[in-house]
Amino acid sequence: MRGLAKAIQLQAARHPEYRMSKILIINGHSQRSGSPGRLSATFVARADAFFEGKGFEINRTHIDDDYSVEDEVEKLKWADTVFLQFPINWLATPWALKKYIDEVWMLGLQGHLSNGDGRVPEAPTRNYGLGGKLDSTYMLSITGNAPREAFSNPEEKFFDGLSEDDLFRWLHLNFKWNGQTQLPTFVAYDVMKNPQIERDFARFDAHLHENF
């Protein structure tokens, strides 16, 4: 089944008529992190308009709203793609988004999103983390204060050569846990000290067109 899903995704890259069209858009910004979240909300709105314009079915979640963990599990099962927008908060996601992941993935662990941790009694040391049940994709869209030049550059000693995806490897592994496949990550850089917002919006729009 997983091989079939990958074949469909490759077919979709060549033939738009085969593209999957059920999108879960998650706004992972939390006002409890100390910022109003206008930029994240704008990226979410642009993504929403893009997918709506393509005729995709859309489900939406904002982690600051009241949500049912059971409903969120069903949304993840329903979606062909999860689009997750969030700001970098102290080199991670906002804590409220991590709370969402903890709650939803934990319920999903009970056979809804994954078959436990993927191991079986006959092979107790093999295939850890490979029990995912979702044949779907996901995309991260991130805003951050660091400049682009801070990443993937060994001469910049803070990240010491780490890429943006390296920084969020733990988050990619959480999606992989559910059997989901990564689409290219989008990052808006230096949004506080040296913002290039209109340029970021243009890059974002192009990123969506390139991947859907």
Tab-separated table of N, CA and C in Angstrom, residues 25-33 37 40-41 44 61-64 83-89 92-101 141 143:
chain	number	residue	atom	x	y	z
A	25	ILE	N	-4.784	21.969	7.270
A	25	ILE	CA	-3.948	23.134	7.538
A	25	ILE	C	-3.931	23.368	9.041
A	26	ILE	N	-2.755	23.317	9.621
A	26	ILE	CA	-2.599	23.539	11.065
A	26	ILE	C	-1.828	24.836	11.295
A	27	ASN	N	-2.456	25.762	11.996
A	27	ASN	CA	-1.761	26.978	12.438
A	27	ASN	C	-1.150	26.669	13.800
A	28	GLY	N	0.175	26.510	13.808
A	28	GLY	CA	0.868	26.118	15.027
A	28	GLY	C	1.369	27.273	15.866
A	29	HIS	N	0.932	28.495	15.545
A	29	HIS	CA	1.312	29.636	16.368
A	29	HIS	C	0.407	29.729	17.589
A	30	SER	N	0.995	30.079	18.715
A	30	SER	CA	0.217	30.292	19.928
A	30	SER	C	0.493	31.687	20.470
A	31	GLN	N	-0.574	32.442	20.713
A	31	GLN	CA	-0.397	33.776	21.299
A	31	GLN	C	0.190	33.671	22.697
A	32	ARG	N	0.068	32.509	23.300
A	32	ARG	CA	0.646	32.315	24.629
A	32	ARG	C	2.167	32.329	24.605
A	33	SER	N	2.750	32.322	23.382
A	33	SER	CA	4.207	32.402	23.276
A	33	SER	C	4.694	33.843	23.311
A	37	GLY	N	1.022	36.713	16.336
A	37	GLY	CA	0.887	35.687	15.309
A	37	GLY	C	0.335	36.165	13.985
A	40	SER	N	2.197	34.395	10.914
A	40	SER	CA	1.763	33.004	10.733
A	40	SER	C	0.351	32.949	10.183
A	41	ALA	N	-0.527	33.802	10.708
A	41	ALA	CA	-1.912	33.819	10.231
A	41	ALA	C	-1.986	34.197	8.757
A	44	VAL	N	-0.930	31.212	6.706
A	44	VAL	CA	-2.025	30.241	6.721
A	44	VAL	C	-3.133	30.673	5.763
A	61	THR	N	-7.128	23.555	11.619
A	61	THR	CA	-6.929	23.531	13.070
A	61	THR	C	-6.043	24.696	13.453
A	62	HIS	N	-6.405	25.390	14.524
A	62	HIS	CA	-5.523	26.384	15.143
A	62	HIS	C	-5.310	25.927	16.578
A	63	ILE	N	-4.053	25.729	16.946
A	63	ILE	CA	-3.780	25.118	18.249
A	63	ILE	C	-4.224	25.986	19.419
A	64	ASP	N	-4.457	27.294	19.186
A	64	ASP	CA	-4.945	28.150	20.264
A	64	ASP	C	-6.442	27.976	20.500
A	83	PHE	N	-0.416	20.462	6.190
A	83	PHE	CA	0.373	21.692	6.051
A	83	PHE	C	0.470	22.310	7.438
A	84	LEU	N	1.685	22.421	7.959
A	84	LEU	CA	1.901	22.904	9.327
A	84	LEU	C	2.698	24.196	9.299
A	85	GLN	N	2.076	25.273	9.773
A	85	GLN	CA	2.705	26.592	9.845
A	85	GLN	C	3.033	26.917	11.294
A	86	PHE	N	4.279	27.357	11.556
A	86	PHE	CA	4.622	27.730	12.930
A	86	PHE	C	5.869	28.606	12.948
A	87	PRO	N	6.050	29.379	14.021
A	87	PRO	CA	7.286	30.143	14.199
A	87	PRO	C	8.292	29.343	15.026
A	88	ILE	N	9.566	29.607	14.802
A	88	ILE	CA	10.590	29.030	15.670
A	88	ILE	C	10.536	29.744	17.019
A	89	ASN	N	10.347	28.985	18.063
A	89	ASN	CA	10.395	29.518	19.428
A	89	ASN	C	11.511	28.814	20.190
A	92	ALA	N	12.705	25.560	18.664
A	92	ALA	CA	11.728	24.480	18.588
A	92	ALA	C	10.397	25.066	18.142
A	93	THR	N	9.346	24.286	18.234
A	93	THR	CA	8.009	24.795	17.981
A	93	THR	C	7.501	25.528	19.218
A	94	PRO	N	6.449	26.342	19.102
A	94	PRO	CA	5.790	26.845	20.304
A	94	PRO	C	5.365	25.684	21.203
A	95	TRP	N	5.402	25.912	22.519
A	95	TRP	CA	5.116	24.812	23.433
A	95	TRP	C	3.702	24.278	23.257
A	96	ALA	N	2.768	25.136	22.871
A	96	ALA	CA	1.392	24.681	22.678
A	96	ALA	C	1.286	23.722	21.490
A	97	LEU	N	2.140	23.909	20.476
A	97	LEU	CA	2.152	22.976	19.360
A	97	LEU	C	2.750	21.640	19.793
A	98	LYS	N	3.795	21.684	20.602
A	98	LYS	CA	4.351	20.427	21.129
A	98	LYS	C	3.310	19.713	21.981
A	99	LYS	N	2.532	20.443	22.750
A	99	LYS	CA	1.457	19.843	23.544
A	99	LYS	C	0.440	19.162	22.630
A	100	TYR	N	0.078	19.834	21.532
A	100	TYR	CA	-0.847	19.253	20.553
A	100	TYR	C	-0.293	17.927	20.025
A	101	ILE	N	0.985	17.927	19.647
A	101	ILE	CA	1.599	16.710	19.124
A	101	ILE	C	1.596	15.616	20.189
A	141	SER	N	6.028	24.810	7.172
A	141	SER	CA	6.252	26.195	6.761
A	141	SER	C	6.592	26.968	8.025
A	143	THR	N	8.559	30.271	10.199
A	143	THR	CA	9.097	31.628	10.263
A	143	THR	C	10.120	31.686	11.391
